[in-house]
GROMACS .gro file of C-alpha atoms in nm:
model
  266
    1MET     CA    1  24.241   9.264  16.870
    2ARG     CA    2  24.547   9.238  16.647
    3LYS     CA    3  24.538   9.021  16.334
    4VAL     CA    4  24.804   8.802  16.173
    5LEU     CA    5  24.797   8.647  15.826
    6LEU     CA    6  24.975   8.316  15.764
    7SER     CA    7  25.012   8.247  15.394
    8ASP     CA    8  25.142   7.982  15.160
    9LEU     CA    9  25.322   8.119  14.852
   10ASP     CA   10  25.305   7.911  14.533
   11GLY     CA   11  24.950   7.899  14.403
   12THR     CA   12  24.827   8.123  14.683
   13LEU     CA   13  24.992   8.464  14.714
   14LEU     CA   14  25.201   8.385  14.403
   15ASP     CA   15  25.072   8.275  14.065
   16LEU     CA   16  25.132   7.900  14.033
   17LYS     CA   17  25.285   7.921  13.685
   18SER     CA   18  25.470   8.253  13.675
   19TYR     CA   19  25.551   8.280  14.050
   20SER     CA   20  25.456   8.647  14.022
   21PHE     CA   21  25.292   8.846  14.303
   22ALA     CA   22  25.172   9.126  14.071
   23GLN     CA   23  24.808   9.027  14.113
   24SER     CA   24  24.827   9.038  14.495
   25ALA     CA   25  25.056   9.343  14.529
   26ASP     CA   26  24.775   9.591  14.605
   27SER     CA   27  24.638   9.367  14.880
   28VAL     CA   28  24.985   9.328  15.031
   29ARG     CA   29  25.021   9.706  15.046
   30ALA     CA   30  24.675   9.742  15.203
   31LEU     CA   31  24.756   9.489  15.477
   32LYS     CA   32  25.089   9.661  15.545
   33ARG     CA   33  24.916   9.999  15.583
   34LYS     CA   34  24.698   9.841  15.854
   35GLU     CA   35  25.013   9.693  16.016
   36ILE     CA   36  24.883   9.338  15.975
   37PRO     CA   37  25.177   9.096  15.971
   38ILE     CA   38  25.208   8.884  15.658
   39VAL     CA   39  25.385   8.564  15.757
   40PHE     CA   40  25.503   8.339  15.476
   41CYS     CA   41  25.460   7.970  15.557
   42SER     CA   42  25.590   7.777  15.262
   43SER     CA   43  25.801   7.491  15.133
   44LYS     CA   44  26.036   7.754  14.991
   45SER     CA   45  26.383   7.804  15.135
   46ARG     CA   46  26.504   8.102  15.335
   47VAL     CA   47  26.675   8.269  15.037
   48GLU     CA   48  26.368   8.216  14.819
   49GLN     CA   49  26.143   8.376  15.077
   50GLU     CA   50  26.390   8.658  15.139
   51TYR     CA   51  26.367   8.745  14.770
   52TYR     CA   52  25.988   8.787  14.789
   53ARG     CA   53  25.998   8.961  15.128
   54GLU     CA   54  26.239   9.220  14.992
   55ALA     CA   55  26.040   9.263  14.671
   56MET     CA   56  25.717   9.320  14.866
   57GLY     CA   57  25.873   9.520  15.150
   58ILE     CA   58  25.766   9.267  15.413
   59SER     CA   59  25.967   9.250  15.736
   60ASP     CA   60  25.766   9.000  15.942
   61PRO     CA   61  25.885   8.655  16.058
   62PHE     CA   62  25.860   8.367  15.811
   63ILE     CA   63  25.839   7.988  15.820
   64VAL     CA   64  26.057   7.792  15.580
   65GLU     CA   65  26.075   7.448  15.424
   66ASN     CA   66  25.737   7.313  15.534
   67GLY     CA   67  25.764   7.422  15.897
   68SER     CA   68  26.126   7.320  15.951
   69ALA     CA   69  26.232   7.656  16.098
   70ILE     CA   70  26.105   7.999  16.193
   71PHE     CA   71  26.313   8.306  16.104
   72ILE     CA   72  26.244   8.611  16.323
   73PRO     CA   73  26.411   8.943  16.244
   74LYS     CA   74  26.624   9.056  16.538
   75GLY     CA   75  26.431   9.290  16.766
   76TYR     CA   76  26.095   9.212  16.605
   77PHE     CA   77  25.949   9.097  16.937
   78THR     CA   78  26.025   9.318  17.236
   79LYS     CA   79  25.965   9.039  17.487
   80ARG     CA   80  26.200   8.748  17.541
   81ILE     CA   81  26.144   8.454  17.310
   82PRO     CA   82  26.075   8.153  17.538
   83TYR     CA   83  26.222   7.897  17.297
   84ASN     CA   84  26.572   7.785  17.214
   85THR     CA   85  26.703   8.011  16.940
   86TYR     CA   86  27.026   8.076  16.757
   87VAL     CA   87  27.136   8.368  16.541
   88ILE     CA   88  27.192   8.358  16.165
   89ASP     CA   89  27.265   8.689  15.995
   90ASP     CA   90  26.992   8.927  16.115
   91TYR     CA   91  26.755   8.659  16.242
   92GLU     CA   92  26.676   8.470  16.557
   93VAL     CA   93  26.596   8.117  16.443
   94ILE     CA   94  26.377   7.850  16.601
   95THR     CA   95  26.453   7.512  16.446
   96ILE     CA   96  26.198   7.231  16.439
   97GLY     CA   97  26.344   7.017  16.161
   98LYS     CA   98  26.681   6.854  16.089
   99PRO     CA   99  26.977   7.004  15.899
  100VAL     CA  100  26.993   6.940  15.527
  101GLY     CA  101  27.333   6.768  15.556
  102TYR     CA  102  27.180   6.488  15.762
  103ILE     CA  103  26.885   6.456  15.523
  104ARG     CA  104  27.109   6.437  15.215
  105ASP     CA  105  27.332   6.176  15.377
  106VAL     CA  106  27.030   5.956  15.448
  107ILE     CA  107  26.899   6.002  15.093
  108ARG     CA  108  27.234   5.911  14.936
  109GLN     CA  109  27.283   5.603  15.152
  110THR     CA  110  26.929   5.478  15.109
  111ARG     CA  111  26.915   5.546  14.736
  112ASN     CA  112  27.238   5.354  14.680
  113PHE     CA  113  27.134   5.064  14.904
  114LEU     CA  114  26.798   5.023  14.727
  115GLY     CA  115  26.935   5.087  14.378
  116LEU     CA  116  26.696   5.375  14.308
  117SER     CA  117  26.765   5.636  14.043
  118PHE     CA  118  26.562   5.942  14.141
  119VAL     CA  119  26.723   6.286  14.110
  120CYS     CA  120  26.745   6.557  14.379
  121TYR     CA  121  26.862   6.917  14.386
  122PHE     CA  122  27.207   6.814  14.508
  123ASP     CA  123  27.257   6.597  14.196
  124LEU     CA  124  27.209   6.887  13.956
  125CYS     CA  125  27.347   7.220  13.847
  126ALA     CA  126  27.130   7.532  13.832
  127GLU     CA  127  27.074   7.495  13.457
  128GLU     CA  128  26.935   7.145  13.506
  129VAL     CA  129  26.714   7.255  13.795
  130SER     CA  130  26.581   7.532  13.572
  131MET     CA  131  26.494   7.275  13.305
  132TYR     CA  132  26.300   7.055  13.549
  133THR     CA  133  26.124   7.331  13.740
  134GLY     CA  134  26.067   7.604  13.483
  135LEU     CA  135  26.239   7.855  13.711
  136ASP     CA  136  26.489   8.101  13.571
  137LEU     CA  137  26.854   8.052  13.666
  138LYS     CA  138  26.855   8.296  13.957
  139SER     CA  139  26.540   8.144  14.102
  140SER     CA  140  26.683   7.795  14.052
  141ARG     CA  141  26.995   7.885  14.249
  142ARG     CA  142  26.780   8.021  14.532
  143ALA     CA  143  26.569   7.704  14.533
  144MET     CA  144  26.882   7.489  14.561
  145GLU     CA  145  26.994   7.663  14.882
  146ARG     CA  146  26.811   7.431  15.119
  147GLU     CA  147  26.884   7.427  15.491
  148PHE     CA  148  26.632   7.176  15.629
  149SER     CA  149  26.494   6.968  15.341
  150GLU     CA  150  26.572   6.808  15.006
  151THR     CA  151  26.353   6.786  14.697
  152ILE     CA  152  26.315   6.495  14.456
  153LEU     CA  153  26.273   6.641  14.109
  154ARG     CA  154  26.265   6.333  13.886
  155GLY     CA  155  26.220   5.959  13.924
  156SER     CA  156  26.015   5.743  14.158
  157ILE     CA  157  26.050   5.618  14.512
  158ASN     CA  158  25.906   5.305  14.671
  159GLN     CA  159  25.773   5.187  15.006
  160SER     CA  160  26.112   5.051  15.110
  161PHE     CA  161  26.256   5.400  15.069
  162LEU     CA  162  25.975   5.548  15.278
  163ASP     CA  163  26.033   5.285  15.547
  164PHE     CA  164  26.403   5.376  15.561
  165LEU     CA  165  26.313   5.744  15.597
  166GLU     CA  166  26.085   5.664  15.889
  167LYS     CA  167  26.364   5.477  16.068
  168LYS     CA  168  26.581   5.788  16.031
  169ASN     CA  169  26.304   6.017  16.163
  170LEU     CA  170  26.236   6.166  15.821
  171ARG     CA  171  25.926   6.174  15.602
  172ASN     CA  172  25.825   6.241  15.243
  173ILE     CA  173  25.580   6.516  15.146
  174PRO     CA  174  25.423   6.463  14.802
  175GLY     CA  175  25.369   6.790  14.618
  176SER     CA  176  25.181   6.889  14.304
  177LYS     CA  177  25.506   6.872  14.106
  178PHE     CA  178  25.782   6.726  14.325
  179GLN     CA  179  25.842   6.543  14.652
  180THR     CA  180  26.020   6.683  14.956
  181ILE     CA  181  26.206   6.504  15.235
  182ILE     CA  182  26.199   6.669  15.580
  183SER     CA  183  26.217   6.578  15.948
  184ASN     CA  184  25.913   6.390  16.075
  185LYS     CA  185  25.893   6.642  16.360
  186ALA     CA  186  25.851   6.939  16.128
  187ASP     CA  187  25.519   7.055  15.990
  188LYS     CA  188  25.362   7.389  15.914
  189GLY     CA  189  25.107   7.358  16.193
  190LYS     CA  190  25.369   7.318  16.467
  191ALA     CA  191  25.566   7.615  16.339
  192VAL     CA  192  25.254   7.831  16.313
  193ASP     CA  193  25.153   7.737  16.668
  194VAL     CA  194  25.495   7.841  16.801
  195LEU     CA  195  25.495   8.170  16.612
  196LEU     CA  196  25.139   8.258  16.714
  197SER     CA  197  25.236   8.200  17.077
  198LEU     CA  198  25.505   8.466  17.032
  199TYR     CA  199  25.253   8.712  16.888
  200GLN     CA  200  25.020   8.638  17.180
  201ASN     CA  201  25.304   8.688  17.425
  202GLU     CA  202  25.374   9.025  17.263
  203TRP     CA  203  25.023   9.156  17.200
  204GLY     CA  204  24.781   8.950  17.408
  205GLU     CA  205  24.480   8.818  17.216
  206VAL     CA  206  24.545   8.766  16.846
  207LYS     CA  207  24.318   8.653  16.562
  208SER     CA  208  24.499   8.444  16.304
  209TYR     CA  209  24.400   8.395  15.941
  210GLY     CA  210  24.548   8.132  15.710
  211VAL     CA  211  24.546   8.092  15.332
  212GLY     CA  212  24.663   7.792  15.133
  213ASP     CA  213  24.586   7.592  14.822
  214SER     CA  214  24.685   7.231  14.881
  215ILE     CA  215  24.703   6.933  15.117
  216ASN     CA  216  25.049   7.054  15.218
  217ASP     CA  217  24.879   7.350  15.391
  218PHE     CA  218  24.642   7.134  15.594
  219GLU     CA  219  24.827   7.153  15.928
  220MET     CA  220  24.871   7.529  15.896
  221LEU     CA  221  24.502   7.580  15.819
  222GLN     CA  222  24.399   7.358  16.110
  223THR     CA  223  24.606   7.572  16.348
  224VAL     CA  224  24.476   7.921  16.264
  225ASP     CA  225  24.148   8.075  16.380
  226ASP     CA  226  24.010   8.154  16.035
  227PRO     CA  227  24.137   7.922  15.756
  228TYR     CA  228  24.077   7.966  15.383
  229LEU     CA  229  24.150   7.747  15.083
  230VAL     CA  230  24.187   7.914  14.742
  231GLN     CA  231  24.111   7.737  14.417
  232ARG     CA  232  24.371   7.566  14.202
  233PRO     CA  233  24.385   7.582  13.822
  234GLY     CA  234  24.068   7.428  13.683
  235ASN     CA  235  23.859   7.605  13.949
  236GLN     CA  236  23.895   7.312  14.187
  237TRP     CA  237  23.973   7.306  14.557
  238ALA     CA  238  24.205   7.055  14.717
  239ASP     CA  239  24.007   6.791  14.909
  240LEU     CA  240  24.103   6.855  15.271
  241ASN     CA  241  23.787   6.708  15.430
  242ASP     CA  242  23.766   6.968  15.707
  243VAL     CA  243  23.444   7.165  15.740
  244ALA     CA  244  23.624   7.437  15.939
  245ILE     CA  245  23.833   7.530  15.634
  246LYS     CA  246  23.645   7.772  15.409
  247ASN     CA  247  23.666   7.725  15.033
  248ILE     CA  248  23.696   8.066  14.871
  249HIS     CA  249  23.631   8.131  14.502
  250GLY     CA  250  23.930   8.249  14.304
  251ILE     CA  251  24.241   8.076  14.173
  252GLY     CA  252  24.561   8.155  14.365
  253PRO     CA  253  24.614   8.532  14.406
  254GLU     CA  254  24.251   8.608  14.314
  255GLY     CA  255  24.132   8.409  14.614
  256TRP     CA  256  24.415   8.549  14.828
  257ASN     CA  257  24.293   8.901  14.753
  258LYS     CA  258  23.944   8.807  14.870
  259VAL     CA  259  24.080   8.680  15.202
  260SER     CA  260  24.277   9.001  15.250
  261ARG     CA  261  23.959   9.203  15.194
  262ILE     CA  262  23.779   8.992  15.455
  263MET     CA  263  24.058   9.072  15.701
  264LEU     CA  264  24.056   9.441  15.621
  265GLU     CA  265  23.678   9.473  15.647
  266SER     CA  266  23.622   9.265  15.961
   0.00000   0.00000   0.00000
């Protein structure tokens, strides 16, 4: 039976503070030698994920912006993809969410109407994003290239704002640092389910593993066969209240490495 790994990035495969994958690099290479796909499933944008895919030599499909779209390298699957797709660069894309232009228009209109003063990516230059996020300038520019979501970096929102989002078929995802606005039809679990169906169509029976670190990974972890939750700084696990999700000791990449060993040894 073939295996597939679905993984969050920040605080999971990547160190939460430095965004480095140095600690997990050996495990990535070991999984690649066994031809186990490593599928990123993250809030990060396409260009952000492309940076890490290139750095790690990963060529598998990836899920962007909290399940808003699936990017599949052309020719990756030999069988026809039974979903509506379109082509961007070297990818076949399955879209679940809404385009960022629509989301930004709703945010601008609603923010002005309610007199709110929160700040998003589109309000700032790369230097300002770097100041708020701690990212370097190049990473800040990549983070700003959203296609299906927008991030609130500073300031507060209220229930009236959330109610307006709901009327426009959008929702807010609270994160550990920032808040993200996406389509209410998009979530990581839906995107994972679609992508796993493509692997099953290609290979037959597949066993899926998932690794995350936060409530934002809940839908993804509910969808896979074997879900794992790594520890966050302070040696704590996010409270997901699901007995099927296994808490694994190790903060971020340390826990991620343990899950990769479980996959390799099973």
